[in-house]
Coordinates of C-alpha atoms in Angstrom, one line a residue:
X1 CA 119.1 96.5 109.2
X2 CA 115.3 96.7 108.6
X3 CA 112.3 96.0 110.4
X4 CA 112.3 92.3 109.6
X5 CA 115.9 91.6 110.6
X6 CA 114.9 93.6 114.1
X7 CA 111.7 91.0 114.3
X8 CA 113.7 87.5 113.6
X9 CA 116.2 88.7 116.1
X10 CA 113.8 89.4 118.8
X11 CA 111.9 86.1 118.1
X12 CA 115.3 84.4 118.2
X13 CA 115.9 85.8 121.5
X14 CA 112.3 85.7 122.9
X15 CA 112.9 81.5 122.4
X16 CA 116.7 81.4 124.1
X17 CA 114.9 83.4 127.0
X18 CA 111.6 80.6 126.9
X19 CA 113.9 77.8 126.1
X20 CA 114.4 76.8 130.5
X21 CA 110.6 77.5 131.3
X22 CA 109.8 74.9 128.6
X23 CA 112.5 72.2 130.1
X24 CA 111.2 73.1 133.5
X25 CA 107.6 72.5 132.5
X26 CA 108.4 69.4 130.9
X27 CA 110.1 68.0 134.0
X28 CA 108.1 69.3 136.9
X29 CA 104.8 69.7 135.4
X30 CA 103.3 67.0 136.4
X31 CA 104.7 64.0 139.0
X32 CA 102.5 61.7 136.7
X33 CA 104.0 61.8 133.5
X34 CA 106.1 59.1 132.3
X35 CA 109.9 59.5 132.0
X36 CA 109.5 58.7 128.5
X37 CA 107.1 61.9 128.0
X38 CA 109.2 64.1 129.6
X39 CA 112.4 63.1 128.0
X40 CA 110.4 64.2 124.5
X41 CA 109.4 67.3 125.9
X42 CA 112.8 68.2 126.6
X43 CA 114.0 67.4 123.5
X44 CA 110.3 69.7 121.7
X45 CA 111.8 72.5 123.9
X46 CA 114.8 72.6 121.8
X47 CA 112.2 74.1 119.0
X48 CA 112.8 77.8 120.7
X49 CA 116.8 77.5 120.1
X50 CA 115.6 77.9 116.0
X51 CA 116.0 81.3 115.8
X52 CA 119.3 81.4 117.8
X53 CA 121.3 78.0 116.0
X54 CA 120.1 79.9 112.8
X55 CA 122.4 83.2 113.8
X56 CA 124.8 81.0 116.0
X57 CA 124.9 77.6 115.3
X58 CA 128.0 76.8 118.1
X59 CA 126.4 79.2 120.9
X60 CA 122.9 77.0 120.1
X61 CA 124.6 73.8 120.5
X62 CA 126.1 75.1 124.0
X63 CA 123.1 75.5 124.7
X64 CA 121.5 72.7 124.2
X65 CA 123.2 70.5 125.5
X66 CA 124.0 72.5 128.5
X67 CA 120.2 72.3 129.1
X68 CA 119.7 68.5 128.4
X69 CA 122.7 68.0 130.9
X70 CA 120.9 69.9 133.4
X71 CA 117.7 68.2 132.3
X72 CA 118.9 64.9 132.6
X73 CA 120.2 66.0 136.2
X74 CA 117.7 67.8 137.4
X75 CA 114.7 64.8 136.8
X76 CA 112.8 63.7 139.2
X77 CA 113.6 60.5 140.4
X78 CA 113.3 58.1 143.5
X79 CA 116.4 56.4 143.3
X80 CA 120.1 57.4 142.1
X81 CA 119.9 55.8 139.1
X82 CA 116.5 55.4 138.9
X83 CA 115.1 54.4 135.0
X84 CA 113.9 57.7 134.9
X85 CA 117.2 59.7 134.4
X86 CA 118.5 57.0 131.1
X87 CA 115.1 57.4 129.4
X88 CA 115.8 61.0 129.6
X89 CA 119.1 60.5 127.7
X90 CA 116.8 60.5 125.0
X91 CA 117.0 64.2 125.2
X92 CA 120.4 64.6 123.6
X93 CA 118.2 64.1 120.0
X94 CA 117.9 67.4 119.8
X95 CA 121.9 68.3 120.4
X96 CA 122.6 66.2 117.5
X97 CA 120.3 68.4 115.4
X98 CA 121.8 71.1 116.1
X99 CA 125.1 69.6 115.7
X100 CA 123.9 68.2 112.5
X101 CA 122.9 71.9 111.2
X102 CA 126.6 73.2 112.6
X103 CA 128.3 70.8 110.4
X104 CA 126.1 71.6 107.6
X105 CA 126.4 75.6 108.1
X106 CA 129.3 76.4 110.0
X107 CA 133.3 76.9 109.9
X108 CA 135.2 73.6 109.7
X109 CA 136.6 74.7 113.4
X110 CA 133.4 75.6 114.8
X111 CA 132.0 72.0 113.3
X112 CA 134.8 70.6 115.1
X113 CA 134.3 72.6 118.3
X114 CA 130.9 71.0 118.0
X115 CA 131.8 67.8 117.0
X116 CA 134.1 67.7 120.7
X117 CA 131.6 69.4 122.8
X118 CA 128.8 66.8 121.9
X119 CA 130.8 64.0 122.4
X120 CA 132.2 65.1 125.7
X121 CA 128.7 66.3 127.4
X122 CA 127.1 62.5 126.0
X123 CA 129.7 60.7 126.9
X124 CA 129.7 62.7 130.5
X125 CA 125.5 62.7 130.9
X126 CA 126.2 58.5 130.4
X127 CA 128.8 58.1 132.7
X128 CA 127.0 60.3 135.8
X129 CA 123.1 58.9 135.0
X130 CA 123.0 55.7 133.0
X131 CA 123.5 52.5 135.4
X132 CA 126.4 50.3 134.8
X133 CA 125.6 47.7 133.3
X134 CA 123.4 50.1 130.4
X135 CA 126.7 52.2 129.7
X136 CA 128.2 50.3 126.9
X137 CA 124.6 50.2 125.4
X138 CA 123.9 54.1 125.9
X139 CA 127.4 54.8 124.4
X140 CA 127.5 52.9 121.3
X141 CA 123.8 53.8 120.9
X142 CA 124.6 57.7 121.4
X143 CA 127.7 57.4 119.3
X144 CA 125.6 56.1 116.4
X145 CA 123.7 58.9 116.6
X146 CA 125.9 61.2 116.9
X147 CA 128.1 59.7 113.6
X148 CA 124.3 59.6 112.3
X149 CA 124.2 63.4 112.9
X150 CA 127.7 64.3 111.4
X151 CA 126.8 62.8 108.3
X152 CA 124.0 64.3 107.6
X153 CA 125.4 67.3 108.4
X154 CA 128.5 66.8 106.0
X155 CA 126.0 65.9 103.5
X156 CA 124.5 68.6 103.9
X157 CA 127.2 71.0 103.7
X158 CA 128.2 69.3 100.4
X159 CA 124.4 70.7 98.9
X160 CA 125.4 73.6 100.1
X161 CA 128.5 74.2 98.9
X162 CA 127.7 72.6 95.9
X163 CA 124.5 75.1 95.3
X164 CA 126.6 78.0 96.1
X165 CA 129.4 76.9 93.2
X166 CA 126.3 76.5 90.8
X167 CA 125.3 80.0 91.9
X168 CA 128.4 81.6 91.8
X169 CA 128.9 80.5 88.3
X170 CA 125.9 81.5 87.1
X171 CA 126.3 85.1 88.5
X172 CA 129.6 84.7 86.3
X173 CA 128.2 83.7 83.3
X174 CA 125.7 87.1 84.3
X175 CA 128.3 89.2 84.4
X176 CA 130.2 88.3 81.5
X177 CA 126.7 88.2 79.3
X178 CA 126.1 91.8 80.6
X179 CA 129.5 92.8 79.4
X180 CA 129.1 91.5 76.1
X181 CA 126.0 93.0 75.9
X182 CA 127.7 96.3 76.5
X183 CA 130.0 95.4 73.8
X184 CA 127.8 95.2 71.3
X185 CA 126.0 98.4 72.3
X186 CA 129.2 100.1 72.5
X187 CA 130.4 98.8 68.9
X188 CA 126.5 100.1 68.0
X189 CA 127.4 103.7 69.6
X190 CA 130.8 103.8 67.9
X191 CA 129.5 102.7 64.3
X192 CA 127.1 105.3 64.5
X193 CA 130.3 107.4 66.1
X194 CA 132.3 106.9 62.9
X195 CA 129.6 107.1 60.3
X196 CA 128.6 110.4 61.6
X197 CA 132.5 111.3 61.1
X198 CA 132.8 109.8 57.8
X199 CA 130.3 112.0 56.2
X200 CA 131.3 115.0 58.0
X201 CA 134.6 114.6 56.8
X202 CA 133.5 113.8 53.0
X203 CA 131.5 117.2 53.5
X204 CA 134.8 118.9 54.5
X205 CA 137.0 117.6 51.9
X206 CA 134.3 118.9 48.9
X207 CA 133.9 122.3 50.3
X208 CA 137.5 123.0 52.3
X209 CA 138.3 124.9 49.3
X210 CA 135.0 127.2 48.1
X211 CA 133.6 127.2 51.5
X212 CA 135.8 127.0 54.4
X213 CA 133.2 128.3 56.7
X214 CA 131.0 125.3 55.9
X215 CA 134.2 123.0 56.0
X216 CA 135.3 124.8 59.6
X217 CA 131.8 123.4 60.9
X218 CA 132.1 119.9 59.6
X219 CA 135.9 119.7 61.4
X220 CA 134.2 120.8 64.4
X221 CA 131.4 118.2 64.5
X222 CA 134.1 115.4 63.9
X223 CA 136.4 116.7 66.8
X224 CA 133.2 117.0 69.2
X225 CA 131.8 113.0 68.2
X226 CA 135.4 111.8 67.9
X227 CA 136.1 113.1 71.8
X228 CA 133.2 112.3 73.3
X229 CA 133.2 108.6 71.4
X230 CA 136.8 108.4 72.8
X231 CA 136.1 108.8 76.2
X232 CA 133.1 106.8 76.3
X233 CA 135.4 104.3 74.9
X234 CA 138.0 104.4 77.8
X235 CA 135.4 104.5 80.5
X236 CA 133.8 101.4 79.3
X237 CA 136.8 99.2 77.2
X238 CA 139.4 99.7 80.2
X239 CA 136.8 97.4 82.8
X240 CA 135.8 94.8 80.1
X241 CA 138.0 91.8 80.2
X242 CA 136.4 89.6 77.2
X243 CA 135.6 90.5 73.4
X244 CA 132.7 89.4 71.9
X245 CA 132.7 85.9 70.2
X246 CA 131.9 86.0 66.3
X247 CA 128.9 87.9 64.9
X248 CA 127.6 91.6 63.9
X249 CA 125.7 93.8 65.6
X250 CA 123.1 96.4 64.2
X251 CA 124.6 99.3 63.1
X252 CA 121.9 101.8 65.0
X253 CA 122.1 104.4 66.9
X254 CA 122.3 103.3 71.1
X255 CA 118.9 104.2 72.8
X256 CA 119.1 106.5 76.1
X257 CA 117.1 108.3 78.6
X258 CA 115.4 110.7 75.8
X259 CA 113.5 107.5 75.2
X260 CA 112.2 106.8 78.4
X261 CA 108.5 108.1 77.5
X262 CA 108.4 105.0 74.8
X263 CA 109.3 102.5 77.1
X264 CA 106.6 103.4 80.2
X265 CA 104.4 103.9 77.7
X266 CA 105.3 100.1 76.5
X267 CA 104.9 98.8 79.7
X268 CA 101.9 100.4 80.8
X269 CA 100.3 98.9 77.6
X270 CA 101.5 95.7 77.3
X271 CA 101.7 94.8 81.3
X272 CA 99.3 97.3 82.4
X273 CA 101.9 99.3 85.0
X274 CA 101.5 102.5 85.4
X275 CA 105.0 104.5 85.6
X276 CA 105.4 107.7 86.9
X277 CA 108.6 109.4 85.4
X278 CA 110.4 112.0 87.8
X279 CA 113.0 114.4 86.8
X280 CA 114.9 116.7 88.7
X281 CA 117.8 119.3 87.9
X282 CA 119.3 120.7 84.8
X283 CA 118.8 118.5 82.6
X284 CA 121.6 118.0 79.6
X285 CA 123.1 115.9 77.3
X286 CA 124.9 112.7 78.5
X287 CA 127.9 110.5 77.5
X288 CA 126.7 107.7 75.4
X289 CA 127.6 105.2 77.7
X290 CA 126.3 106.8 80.8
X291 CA 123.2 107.5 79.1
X292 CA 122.9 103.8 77.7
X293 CA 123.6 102.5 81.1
X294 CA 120.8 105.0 83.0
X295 CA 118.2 103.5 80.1
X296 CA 118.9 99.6 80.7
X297 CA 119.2 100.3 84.3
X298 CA 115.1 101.7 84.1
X299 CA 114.2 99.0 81.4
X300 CA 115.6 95.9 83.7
X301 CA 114.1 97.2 86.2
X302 CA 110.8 98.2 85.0
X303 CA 110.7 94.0 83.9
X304 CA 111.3 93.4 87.5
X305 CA 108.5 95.1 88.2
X306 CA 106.0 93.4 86.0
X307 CA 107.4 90.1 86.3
X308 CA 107.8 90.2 90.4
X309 CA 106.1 92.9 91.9
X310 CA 102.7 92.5 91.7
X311 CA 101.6 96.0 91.5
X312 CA 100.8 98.4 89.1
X313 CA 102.1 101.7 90.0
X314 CA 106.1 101.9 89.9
X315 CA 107.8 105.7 90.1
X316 CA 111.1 106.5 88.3
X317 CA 112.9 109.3 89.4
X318 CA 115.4 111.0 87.4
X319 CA 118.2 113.2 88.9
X320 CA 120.8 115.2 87.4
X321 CA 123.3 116.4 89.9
X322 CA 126.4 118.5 89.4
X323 CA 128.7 115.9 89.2
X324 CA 126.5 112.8 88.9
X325 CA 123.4 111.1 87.6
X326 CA 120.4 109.5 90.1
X327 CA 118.5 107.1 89.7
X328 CA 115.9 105.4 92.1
X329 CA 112.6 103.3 91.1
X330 CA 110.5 102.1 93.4
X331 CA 107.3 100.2 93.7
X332 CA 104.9 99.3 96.2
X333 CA 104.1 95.5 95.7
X334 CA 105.5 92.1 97.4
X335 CA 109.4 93.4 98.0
X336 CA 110.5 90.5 95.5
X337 CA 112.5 91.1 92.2
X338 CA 115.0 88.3 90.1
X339 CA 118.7 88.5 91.1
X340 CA 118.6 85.3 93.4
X341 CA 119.4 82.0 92.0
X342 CA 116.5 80.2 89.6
X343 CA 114.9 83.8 88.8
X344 CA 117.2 85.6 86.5
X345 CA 120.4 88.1 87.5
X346 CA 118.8 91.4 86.2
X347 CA 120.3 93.1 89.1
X348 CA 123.7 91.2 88.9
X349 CA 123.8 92.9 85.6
X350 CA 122.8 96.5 86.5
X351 CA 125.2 96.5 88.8
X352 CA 128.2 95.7 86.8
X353 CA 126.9 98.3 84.5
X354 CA 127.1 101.1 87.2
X355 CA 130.2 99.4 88.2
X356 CA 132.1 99.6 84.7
X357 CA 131.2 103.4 84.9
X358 CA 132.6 103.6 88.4
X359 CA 129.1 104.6 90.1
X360 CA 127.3 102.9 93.1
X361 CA 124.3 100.8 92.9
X362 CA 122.1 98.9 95.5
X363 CA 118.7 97.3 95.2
X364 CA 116.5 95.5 97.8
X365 CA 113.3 95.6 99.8
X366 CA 111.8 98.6 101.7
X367 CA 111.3 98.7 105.0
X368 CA 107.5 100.0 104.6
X369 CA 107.1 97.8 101.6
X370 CA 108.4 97.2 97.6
X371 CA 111.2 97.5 96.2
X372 CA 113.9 100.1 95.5
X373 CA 116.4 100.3 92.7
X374 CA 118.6 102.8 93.2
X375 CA 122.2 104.2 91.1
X376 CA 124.7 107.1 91.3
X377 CA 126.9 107.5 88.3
X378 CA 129.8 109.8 88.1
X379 CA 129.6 112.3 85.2
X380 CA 133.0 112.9 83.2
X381 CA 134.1 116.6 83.3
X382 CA 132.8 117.8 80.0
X383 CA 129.1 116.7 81.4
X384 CA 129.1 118.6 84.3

């Protein structure tokens, strides 16, 4: 949890603990305000609940309307059923806010809870404080608002659920782009795979008879890029559910991490961020895919950075354990990147890569500020 989770909390907390010195003030304040004024600043006071109905939508109702009961009760009046008490009904606005929100945001059994607990606590604050011949009035009046509410609310969660199906979809339609797109780079790294074999094997047949030393070489070149092609290939075909609709790719070599100095130098020419490249351990040669994967991982998010950061210093660092490959860029600007819904799914689609080569990704803001990008992927046995 960072700093800024810590913060809402506290504020959320800080308003549940103000919530009954605001009612209070509203009520006893002042002997001279109207019934009518203090009924609306009981209902204002229900602004300090925010931070609470936002975490816990039923516990906020609770209490709300636990404090408008008590509200309602507790007013100062001069007779038993003085007019004082029913304009303070008026109170219960806020509790069918909340309740409105519930509906919108919570469970189908906590809107119901809700939707029981509201009616109840109105229908008791009526019976107990409204005079007798008002309570028909009050009750169709508050059950109108209260039918008012639950629409809203059910509306509401509608939007929502609506806007989350849209989003879901899209991070679909993310994830199965990004796998294509791996397609085609992996039917690029195999093409190149196979040309590379097919000459090496023309060389062998010419020679395998005047020079078998020269022919022993070209068998063990095809051996080396038919294994490592191979493996790349069950890594990476095994987690990709679709094939690519119709239409050839470029039959060129796959880029990788050797090519990282182009690409900052790109960027901090064409967008005018500076990257700082960091690389630690032995460094060696990669699997194709892993290295194709570590390269778009830095790329996307090097755009994230000129697109969202507003900065223009970033720092990739470059790890190579033992057993696995780092990678981490961070940047110092507004802690904002694409990956939520109407700005893009770059990170939806680095992580499938790191997922597809069974590594762990996360990205998000920093508690001190930016963003981080970070990914571990497992190196196969003949990398390590």
């Amino acid at each position: 949890m960072n700093a800024t989770s810590h913060s809402r909390g506290a504020a959320a907390w800080c308003g549940l603990v103000l919530y009954p010195l605001a009612v209070s003030l509203s009520l006893f304040g002042s002997s001279m305000v109207l019934p009518s004024v203090r009924a609306l600043g009981v209902t204002l006071s229900a602004v300090l609940l925010v931070g609470v109905v936002r975490r816990a939508p039923l516990f906020g109702l609770v209490v709300a309307l636990v404090g408008t009961l008590l509200a309602v009760a507790a007013q100062p009046t001069h007779g038993l059923f003085d007019d004082s008490r029913q304009t303070n009904l008026v109170a219960f606005v806020s509790a069918d806010v909340v309740l409105g929100y519930l509906i919108a945001r919570g469970s189908r059994a906590k809107a119901s809870a809700g939707i029981a607990l509201s009616f109840v606590a109105q229908a008791a604050g009526i019976a107990f404080f409204a005079r007798s011949e008002n309570q028909i009035g009050f009750g169709v009046v508050a059950l109108l608002v209260l039918l008012v509410a639950c629409m809203i609310g059910l509306l509401g969660r509608e939007r929502r659920q609506h806007a989350e199906a849209l989003h879901d979809q899209a991070v679909a339609e993310a994830v199965t782009a990004e796998r294509l797109r791996i397609a085609r780079e992996l039917h690029d790294m195999v093409s190149h795979s196979i040309g590379v074999i097919a000459i090496q094997s023309g060389v062998a047949s010419r020679v395998i008879e005047t020079r078998p030393k020269e022919a022993r070489e070209a068998l063990a070149a095809i051996e080396t890029t038919s294994r490592e092609t191979l493996q790349g290939l069950r890594r990476t075909l095994v987690a990709l559910r679709r094939a690519e609709p119709g239409g050839a790719a470029p039959l060129t070599p796959a880029t990788g991490l050797a090519d990282l100095a182009g690409l900052t130098e790109v960027t901090a020419r064409d967008a005018g961020v500076h990257v700082e490249v960091v690389r630690s351990g032995a460094q060696r040669p990669l699997p194709a895919d892993v290295d194709l994967a570590a390269y778009r991982i830095v790329q996307e998010s090097l755009t994230n950075v000129v697109r969202h950061a507003g900065t223009d210093t970033c720092r990739v660092l470059v790890s190579f354990g033992d057993t696995d490959l780092v990678l981490e860029i961070v940047d110092a600007g507004r802690g904002t990147t694409a990956g939520s819904p109407g700005t893009g799914f770059g990170i939806t689609g680095m992580g499938e890569r790191v997922s597809l080569l069974h590594g762990e990704f996360s990205a998000g803001p920093r508690p001190e500020g930016g963003f981080r990008v970070a990914a571990r992927i497992p190196l196969p046995e003949a990398a390590r």
